[in-house]
Short mmCIF file of C-alpha atoms in Angstrom, two decimals:
data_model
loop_
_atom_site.label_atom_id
_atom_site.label_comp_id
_atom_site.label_asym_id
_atom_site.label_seq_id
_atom_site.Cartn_x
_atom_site.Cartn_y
_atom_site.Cartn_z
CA UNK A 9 -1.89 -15.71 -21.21
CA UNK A 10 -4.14 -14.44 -23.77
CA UNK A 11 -4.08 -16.42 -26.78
CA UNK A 12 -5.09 -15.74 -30.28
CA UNK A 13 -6.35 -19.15 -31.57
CA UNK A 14 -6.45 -19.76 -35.24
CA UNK A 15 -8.41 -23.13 -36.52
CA UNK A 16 -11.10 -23.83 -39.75
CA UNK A 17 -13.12 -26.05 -38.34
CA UNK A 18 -15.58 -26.72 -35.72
CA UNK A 19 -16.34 -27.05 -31.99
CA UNK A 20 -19.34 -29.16 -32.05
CA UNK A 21 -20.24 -32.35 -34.46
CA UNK A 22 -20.54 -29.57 -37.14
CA UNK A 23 -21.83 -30.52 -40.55
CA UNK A 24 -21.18 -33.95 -42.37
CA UNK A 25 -19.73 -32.66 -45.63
CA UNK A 26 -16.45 -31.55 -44.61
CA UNK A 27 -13.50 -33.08 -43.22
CA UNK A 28 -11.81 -31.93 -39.70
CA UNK A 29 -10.63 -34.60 -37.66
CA UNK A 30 -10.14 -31.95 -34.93
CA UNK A 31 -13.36 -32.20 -33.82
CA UNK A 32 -12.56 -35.55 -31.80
CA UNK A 33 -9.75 -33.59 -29.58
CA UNK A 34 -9.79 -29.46 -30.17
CA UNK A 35 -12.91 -28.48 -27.84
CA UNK A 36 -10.99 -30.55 -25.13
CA UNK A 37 -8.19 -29.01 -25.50
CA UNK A 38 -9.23 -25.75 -25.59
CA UNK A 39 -11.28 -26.30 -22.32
CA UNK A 40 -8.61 -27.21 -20.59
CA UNK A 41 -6.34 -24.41 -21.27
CA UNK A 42 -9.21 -22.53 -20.04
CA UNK A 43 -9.40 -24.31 -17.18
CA UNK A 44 -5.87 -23.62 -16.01
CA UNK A 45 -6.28 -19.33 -16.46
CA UNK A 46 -5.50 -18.80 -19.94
CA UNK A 47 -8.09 -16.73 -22.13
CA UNK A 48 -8.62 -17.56 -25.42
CA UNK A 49 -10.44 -15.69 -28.57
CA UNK A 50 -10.78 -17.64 -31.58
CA UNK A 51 -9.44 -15.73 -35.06
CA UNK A 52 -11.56 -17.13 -37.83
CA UNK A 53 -15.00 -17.27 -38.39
CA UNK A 54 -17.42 -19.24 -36.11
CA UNK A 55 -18.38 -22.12 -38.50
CA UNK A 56 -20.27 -23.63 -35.54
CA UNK A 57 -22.84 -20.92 -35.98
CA UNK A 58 -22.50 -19.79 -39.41
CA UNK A 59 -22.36 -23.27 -41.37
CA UNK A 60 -24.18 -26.29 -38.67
CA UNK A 61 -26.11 -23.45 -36.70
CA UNK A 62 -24.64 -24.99 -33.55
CA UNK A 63 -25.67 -22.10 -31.10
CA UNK A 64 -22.04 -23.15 -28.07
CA UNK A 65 -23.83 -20.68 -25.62
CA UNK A 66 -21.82 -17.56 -25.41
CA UNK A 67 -19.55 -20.41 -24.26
CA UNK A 68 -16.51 -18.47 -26.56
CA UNK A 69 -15.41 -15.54 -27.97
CA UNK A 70 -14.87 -14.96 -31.96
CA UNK A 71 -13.00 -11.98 -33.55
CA UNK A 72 -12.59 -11.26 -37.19
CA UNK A 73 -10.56 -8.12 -36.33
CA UNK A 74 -6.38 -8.66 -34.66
CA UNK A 75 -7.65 -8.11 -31.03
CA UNK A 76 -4.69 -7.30 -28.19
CA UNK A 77 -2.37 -10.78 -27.23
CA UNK A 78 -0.04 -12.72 -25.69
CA UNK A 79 0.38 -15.62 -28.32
CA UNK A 80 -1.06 -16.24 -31.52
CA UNK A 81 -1.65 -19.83 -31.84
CA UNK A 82 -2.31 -21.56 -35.24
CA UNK A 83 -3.91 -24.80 -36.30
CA UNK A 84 -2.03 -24.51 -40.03
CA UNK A 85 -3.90 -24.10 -43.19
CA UNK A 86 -2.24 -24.41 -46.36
CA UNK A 87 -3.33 -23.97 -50.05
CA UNK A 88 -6.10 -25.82 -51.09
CA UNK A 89 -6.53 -25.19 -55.27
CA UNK A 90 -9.96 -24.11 -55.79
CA UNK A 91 -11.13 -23.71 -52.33
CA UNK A 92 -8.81 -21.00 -50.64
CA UNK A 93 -6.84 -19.89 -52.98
CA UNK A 94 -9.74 -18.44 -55.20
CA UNK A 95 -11.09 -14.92 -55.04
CA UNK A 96 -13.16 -13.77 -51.67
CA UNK A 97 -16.28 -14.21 -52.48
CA UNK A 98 -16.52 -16.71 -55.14
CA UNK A 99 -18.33 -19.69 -55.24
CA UNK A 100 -16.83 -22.06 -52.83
CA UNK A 101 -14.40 -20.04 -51.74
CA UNK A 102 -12.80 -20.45 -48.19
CA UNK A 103 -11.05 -17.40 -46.75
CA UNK A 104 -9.32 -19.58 -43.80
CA UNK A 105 -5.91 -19.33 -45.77
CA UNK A 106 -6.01 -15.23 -46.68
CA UNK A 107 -6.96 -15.00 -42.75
CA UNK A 108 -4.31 -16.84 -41.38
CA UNK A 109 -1.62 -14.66 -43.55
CA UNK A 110 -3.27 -11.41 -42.24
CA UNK A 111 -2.56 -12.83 -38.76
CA UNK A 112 0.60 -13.89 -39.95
CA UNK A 113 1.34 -10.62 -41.38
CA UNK A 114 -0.52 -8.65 -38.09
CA UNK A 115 1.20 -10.39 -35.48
CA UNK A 116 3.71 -12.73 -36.32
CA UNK A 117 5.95 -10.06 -38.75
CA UNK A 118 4.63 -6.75 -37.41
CA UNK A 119 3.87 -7.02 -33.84
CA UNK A 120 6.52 -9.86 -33.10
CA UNK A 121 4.13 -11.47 -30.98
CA UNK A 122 4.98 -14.78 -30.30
CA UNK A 123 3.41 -17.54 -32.25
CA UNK A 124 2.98 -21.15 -31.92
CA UNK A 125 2.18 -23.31 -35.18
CA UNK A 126 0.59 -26.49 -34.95
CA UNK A 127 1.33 -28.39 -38.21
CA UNK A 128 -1.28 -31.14 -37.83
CA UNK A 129 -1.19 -32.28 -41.35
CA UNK A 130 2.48 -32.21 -42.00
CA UNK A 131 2.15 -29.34 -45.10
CA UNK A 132 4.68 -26.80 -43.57
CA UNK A 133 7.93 -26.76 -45.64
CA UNK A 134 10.90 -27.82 -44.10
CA UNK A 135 12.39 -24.74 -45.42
CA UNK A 136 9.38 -22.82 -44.14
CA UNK A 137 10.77 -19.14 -42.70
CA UNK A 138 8.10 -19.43 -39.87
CA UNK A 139 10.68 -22.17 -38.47
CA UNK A 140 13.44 -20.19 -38.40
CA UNK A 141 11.86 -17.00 -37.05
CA UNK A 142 13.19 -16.56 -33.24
CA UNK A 143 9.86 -15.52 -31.55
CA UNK A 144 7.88 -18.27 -33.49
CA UNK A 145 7.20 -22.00 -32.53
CA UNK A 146 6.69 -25.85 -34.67
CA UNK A 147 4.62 -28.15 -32.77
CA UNK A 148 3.76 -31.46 -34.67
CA UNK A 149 1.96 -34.25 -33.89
CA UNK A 150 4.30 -37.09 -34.29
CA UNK A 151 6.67 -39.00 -32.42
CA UNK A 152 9.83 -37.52 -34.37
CA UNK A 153 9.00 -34.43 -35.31
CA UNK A 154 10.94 -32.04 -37.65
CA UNK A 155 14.12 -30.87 -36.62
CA UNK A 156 13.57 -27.95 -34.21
CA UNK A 157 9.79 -28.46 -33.71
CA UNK A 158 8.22 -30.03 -30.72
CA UNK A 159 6.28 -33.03 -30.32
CA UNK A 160 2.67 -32.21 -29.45
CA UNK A 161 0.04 -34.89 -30.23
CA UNK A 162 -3.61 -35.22 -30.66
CA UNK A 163 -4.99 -34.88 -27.00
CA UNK A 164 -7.44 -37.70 -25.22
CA UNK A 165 -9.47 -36.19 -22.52
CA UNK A 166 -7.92 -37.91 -18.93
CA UNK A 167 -11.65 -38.54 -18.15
CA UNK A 168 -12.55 -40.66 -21.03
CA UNK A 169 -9.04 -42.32 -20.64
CA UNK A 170 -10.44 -43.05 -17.13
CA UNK A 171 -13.73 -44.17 -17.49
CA UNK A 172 -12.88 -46.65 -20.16
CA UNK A 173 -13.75 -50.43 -19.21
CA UNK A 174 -12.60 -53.36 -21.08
CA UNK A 175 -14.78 -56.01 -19.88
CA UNK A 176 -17.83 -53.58 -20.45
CA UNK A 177 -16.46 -52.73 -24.20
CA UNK A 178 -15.75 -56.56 -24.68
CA UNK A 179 -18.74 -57.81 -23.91
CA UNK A 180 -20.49 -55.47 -26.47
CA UNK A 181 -22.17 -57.11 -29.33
CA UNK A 182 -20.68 -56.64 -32.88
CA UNK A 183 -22.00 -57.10 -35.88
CA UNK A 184 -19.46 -55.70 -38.13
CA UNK A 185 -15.98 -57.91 -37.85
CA UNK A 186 -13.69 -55.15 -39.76
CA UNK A 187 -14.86 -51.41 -39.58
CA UNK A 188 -13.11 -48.20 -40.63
CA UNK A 189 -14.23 -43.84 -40.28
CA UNK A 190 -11.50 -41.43 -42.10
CA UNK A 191 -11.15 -40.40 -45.93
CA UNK A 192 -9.09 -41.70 -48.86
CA UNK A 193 -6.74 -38.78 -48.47
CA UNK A 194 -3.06 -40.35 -49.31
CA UNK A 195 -4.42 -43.74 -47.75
CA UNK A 196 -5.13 -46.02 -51.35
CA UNK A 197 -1.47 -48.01 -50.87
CA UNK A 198 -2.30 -49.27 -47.08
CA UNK A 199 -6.13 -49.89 -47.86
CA UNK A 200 -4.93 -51.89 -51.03
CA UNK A 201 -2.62 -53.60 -48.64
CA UNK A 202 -4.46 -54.57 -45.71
CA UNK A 203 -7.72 -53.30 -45.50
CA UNK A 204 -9.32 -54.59 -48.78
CA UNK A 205 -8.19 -58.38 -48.64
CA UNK A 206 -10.16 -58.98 -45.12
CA UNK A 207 -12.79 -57.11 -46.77
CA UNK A 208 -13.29 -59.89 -49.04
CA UNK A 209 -13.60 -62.37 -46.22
CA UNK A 210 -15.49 -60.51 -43.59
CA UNK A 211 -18.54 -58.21 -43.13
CA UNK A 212 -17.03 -54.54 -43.04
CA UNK A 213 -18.03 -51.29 -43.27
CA UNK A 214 -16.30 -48.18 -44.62
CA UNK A 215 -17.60 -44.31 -43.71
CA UNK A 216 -15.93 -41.35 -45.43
CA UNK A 217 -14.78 -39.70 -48.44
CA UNK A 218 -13.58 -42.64 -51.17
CA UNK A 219 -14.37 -41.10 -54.49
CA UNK A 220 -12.17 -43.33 -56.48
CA UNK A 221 -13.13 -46.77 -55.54
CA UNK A 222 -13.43 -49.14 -58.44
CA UNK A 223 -10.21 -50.91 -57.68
CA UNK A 224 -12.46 -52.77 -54.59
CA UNK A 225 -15.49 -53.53 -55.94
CA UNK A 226 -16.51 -55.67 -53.10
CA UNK A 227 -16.14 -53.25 -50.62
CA UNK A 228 -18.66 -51.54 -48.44
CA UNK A 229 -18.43 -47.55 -49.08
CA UNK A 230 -21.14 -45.93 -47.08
CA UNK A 231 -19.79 -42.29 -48.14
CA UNK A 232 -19.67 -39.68 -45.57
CA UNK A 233 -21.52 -39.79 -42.31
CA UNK A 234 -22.14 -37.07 -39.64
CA UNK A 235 -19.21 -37.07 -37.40
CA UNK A 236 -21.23 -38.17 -34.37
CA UNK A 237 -22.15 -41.59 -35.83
CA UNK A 238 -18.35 -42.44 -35.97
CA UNK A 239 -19.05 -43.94 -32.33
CA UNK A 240 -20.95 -45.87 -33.33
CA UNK A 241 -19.42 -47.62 -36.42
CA UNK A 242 -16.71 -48.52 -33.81
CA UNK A 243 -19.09 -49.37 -31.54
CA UNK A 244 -19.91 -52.05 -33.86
CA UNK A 245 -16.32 -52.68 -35.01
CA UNK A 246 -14.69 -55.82 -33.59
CA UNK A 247 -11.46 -54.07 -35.31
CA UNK A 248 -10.07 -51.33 -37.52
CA UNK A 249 -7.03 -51.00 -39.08
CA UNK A 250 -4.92 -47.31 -38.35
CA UNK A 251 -4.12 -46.46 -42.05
CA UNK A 252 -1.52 -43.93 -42.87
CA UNK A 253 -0.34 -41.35 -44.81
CA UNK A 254 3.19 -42.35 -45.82
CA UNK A 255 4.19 -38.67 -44.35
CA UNK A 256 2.47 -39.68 -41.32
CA UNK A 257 3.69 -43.15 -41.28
CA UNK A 258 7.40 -41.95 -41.10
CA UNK A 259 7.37 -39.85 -38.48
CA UNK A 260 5.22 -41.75 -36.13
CA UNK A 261 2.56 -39.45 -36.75
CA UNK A 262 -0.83 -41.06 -35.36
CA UNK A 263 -4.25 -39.89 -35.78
CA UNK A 264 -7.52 -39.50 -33.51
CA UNK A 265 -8.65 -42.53 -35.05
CA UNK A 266 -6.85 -44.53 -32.61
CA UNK A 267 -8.37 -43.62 -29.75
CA UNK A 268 -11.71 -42.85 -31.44
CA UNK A 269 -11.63 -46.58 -32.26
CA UNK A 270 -10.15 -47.97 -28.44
CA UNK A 271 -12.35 -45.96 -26.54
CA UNK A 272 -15.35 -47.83 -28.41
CA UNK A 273 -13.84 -51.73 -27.85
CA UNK A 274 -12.74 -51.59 -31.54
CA UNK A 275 -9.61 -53.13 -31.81
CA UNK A 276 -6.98 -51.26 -33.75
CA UNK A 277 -4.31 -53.40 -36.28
CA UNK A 278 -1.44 -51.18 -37.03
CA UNK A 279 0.85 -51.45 -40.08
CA UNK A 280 4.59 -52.39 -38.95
CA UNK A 281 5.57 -49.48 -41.19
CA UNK A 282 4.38 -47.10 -39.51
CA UNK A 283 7.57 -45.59 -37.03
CA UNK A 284 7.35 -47.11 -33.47
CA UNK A 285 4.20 -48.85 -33.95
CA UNK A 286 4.89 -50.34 -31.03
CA UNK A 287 4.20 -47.73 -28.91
CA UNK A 288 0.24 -47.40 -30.27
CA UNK A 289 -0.56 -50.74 -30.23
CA UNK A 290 0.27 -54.11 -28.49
CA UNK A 291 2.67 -56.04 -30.59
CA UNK A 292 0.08 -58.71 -31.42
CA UNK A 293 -1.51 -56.03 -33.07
CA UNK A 294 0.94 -55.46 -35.81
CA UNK A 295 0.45 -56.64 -39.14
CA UNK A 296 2.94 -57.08 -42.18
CA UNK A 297 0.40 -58.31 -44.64
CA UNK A 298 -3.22 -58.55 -46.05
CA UNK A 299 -2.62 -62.38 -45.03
CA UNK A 300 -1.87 -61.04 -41.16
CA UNK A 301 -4.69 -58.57 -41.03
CA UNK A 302 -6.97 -61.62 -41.79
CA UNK A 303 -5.20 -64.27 -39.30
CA UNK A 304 -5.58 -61.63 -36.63
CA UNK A 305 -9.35 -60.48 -37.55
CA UNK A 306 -10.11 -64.59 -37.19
CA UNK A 307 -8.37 -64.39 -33.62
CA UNK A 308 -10.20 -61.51 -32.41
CA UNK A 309 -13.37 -62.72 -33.28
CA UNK A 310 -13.08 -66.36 -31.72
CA UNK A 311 -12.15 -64.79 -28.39
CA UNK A 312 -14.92 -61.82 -28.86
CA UNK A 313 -16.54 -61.15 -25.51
CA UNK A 314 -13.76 -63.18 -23.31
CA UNK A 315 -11.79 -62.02 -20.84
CA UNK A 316 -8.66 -62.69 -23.34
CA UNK A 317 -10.56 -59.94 -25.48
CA UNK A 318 -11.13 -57.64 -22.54
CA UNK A 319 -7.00 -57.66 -21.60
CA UNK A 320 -6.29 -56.60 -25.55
CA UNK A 321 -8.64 -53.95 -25.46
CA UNK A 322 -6.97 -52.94 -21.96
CA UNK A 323 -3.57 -53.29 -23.18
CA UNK A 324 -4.61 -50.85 -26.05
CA UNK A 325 -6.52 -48.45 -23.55
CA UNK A 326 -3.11 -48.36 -21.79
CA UNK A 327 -1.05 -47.14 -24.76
CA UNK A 328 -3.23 -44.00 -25.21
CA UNK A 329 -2.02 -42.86 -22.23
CA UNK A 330 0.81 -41.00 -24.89
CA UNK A 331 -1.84 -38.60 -26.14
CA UNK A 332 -3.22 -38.23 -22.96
CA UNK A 333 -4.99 -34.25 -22.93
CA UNK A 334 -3.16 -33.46 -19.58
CA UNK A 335 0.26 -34.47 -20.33
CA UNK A 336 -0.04 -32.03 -24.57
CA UNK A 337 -1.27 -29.34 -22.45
CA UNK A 338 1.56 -29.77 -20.25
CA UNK A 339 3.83 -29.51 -23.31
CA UNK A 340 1.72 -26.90 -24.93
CA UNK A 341 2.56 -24.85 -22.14
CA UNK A 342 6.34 -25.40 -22.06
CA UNK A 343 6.37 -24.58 -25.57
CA UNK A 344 4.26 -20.98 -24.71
CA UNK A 345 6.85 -20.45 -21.57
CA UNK A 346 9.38 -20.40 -23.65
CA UNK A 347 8.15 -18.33 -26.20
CA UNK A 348 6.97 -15.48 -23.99
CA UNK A 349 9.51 -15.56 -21.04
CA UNK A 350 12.72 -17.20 -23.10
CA UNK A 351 15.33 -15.38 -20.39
CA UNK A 352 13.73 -16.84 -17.92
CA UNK A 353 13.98 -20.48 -19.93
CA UNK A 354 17.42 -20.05 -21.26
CA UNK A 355 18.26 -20.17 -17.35
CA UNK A 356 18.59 -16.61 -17.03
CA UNK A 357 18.42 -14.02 -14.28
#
């Protein structure tokens, strides 16, 4: 199939002051549509180029105009006061939002083509029209998604999933005990919680965007940092903890960070109220309190660099076999099949 992809973000590592946690999973998963025949031309504006200078090589093809498709596929934006829904052309405007509604308008209403909407941040209404239109598609990226949309999470390349090895990621040496990448976005109630009383007992490091931070004086706020040295504050992470959105939390709704952190030996301690925990982290893993985050920080770093710490960090490199890149494009594709040929779905002759 052709498809029409819609996204504001970025390809490559981009530039530092922005967020878009897509960057850990979208180029994968765009390759590997490619990779199994579909063609794909990208709807907004190549910020690769325009913003970091990032030159991909002719690798893909951009179109501001509504080029001939199959599906129009969108990563969804939603209003952002001050950035995209001011004026074109004013200062620090972003026209990512007026875009996607001339797609919207182009395709979606107009042609009827079919469309596929990826609500990775969980702002779609419930109510939203676009989820009771018959030609158009929900995906989300949580475990129990919206009534009537389908589950598609944050893809893990199969390869990286692969070449992951516990005793090598165990025997790494750490300096930092507790270690965390992502913003404040929605995430002060768990970081009050758990994060910031095993900051006051351990060495820790926090990278992102925390503007409002004088609650935790003794904490470590390193500000933003370019996304490729996220590795490496993993890298010398003995642990993390995966802190939530409660609208993620609810749903099951994980981000990259997970497997960001795994894939780097960094242990991740999960929040038992986020839904089926269970199923992104080993149950040792789970913490209730400030009190457990601390008790389990202590255990991971007396058994640092054992073979006990290797089989935790394998146990966790098992569960992100859920996101894994191979089995979302699989759905991806179900989802697309459905759209384009529904007869032929519905059992039809």
């Amino acid at each position: 199939m052709k498809i029409g992809y819609s996204f504001w973000g970025f390809l490559g590592n981009g530039i530092t002051d922005t967020p878009d946690g897509g960057r850990s999973h979208r180029r994968p998963f765009i390759d590997a549509l490619l990779d199994r025949g579909h063609d794909i031309v990208f709807l907004q504006a190549d910020r690769d180029q325009h913003e970091a200078g990032d030159d991909l090589g002719g690798a893909y093809t951009f179109e501001s105009g509504c080029p001939e498709i199959d599906v129009l596929f969108l990563e969804w934006r939603w209003a952002i006061t001050g950035r995209n829904t001011t004026v074109c052309g004013t200062e620090g405007h972003t026209c990512d939002l007026h875009r996607q509604a001339q797609l919207l308008s182009q395709y979606t209403a107009r042609r009827r083509t079919p469309t596929v909407i990826w609500d990775k941040d969980r702002t779609l209404g419930a109510e939203s029209v676009w989820r009771r239109t018959a030609h158009t598609a929900v995906c989300e990226a949580a475990l129990e998604p919206t009534p009537g949309a389908h589950r598609l999470l944050f893809p893990v390349a199969d390869r990286l999933l692969a070449q992951a090895d516990p005793l090598s990621l165990a025997a790494q040496p750490r300096d930092v005990v507790l270690g965390y990448v992502g913003n404040q976005y929605d995430r002060d109630e768990p970081f009050d919680r758990f994060f910031a009383p095993a900051a006051a007992r351990f060495e820790h490091l926090v990278a992102g965007k925390w503007t409002k931070t004088g609650h935790w004086p003794h904490v470590r706020f390193l500000g933003r940092i370019p996304f490729e040295a996220a590795a490496s504050i993993y890298g010398r992470s003995l642990a993390t903890v995966l802190m939530l959105p409660e609208r993620y939390a609810a749903v099951g709704q994980m981000t990259q960070r997970v497997f960001e952190a795994v894939l780097a030996g960094c242990v991740p301690l999960a929040p038992a109220v986020i839904r089926h925990v269970d199923r992104f982290v080993p149950n040792e893993l789970i913490v209730r309190s400030g009190r457990d985050v601390v008790e389990r920080l202590s255990h991971i770093r007396g058994i640092a660099g054992t073979q006990q710490h290797a089989d935790l960090i394998a146990a966790c490199v098992d569960r992100l076999d859920l996101f894994r890149l191979s089995k979302q494009v699989d759905t991806l594709e179900t989802v697309l099949h459905g759209l384009v040929h529904p007869a032929v779905e519905q059992g039809a002759v």
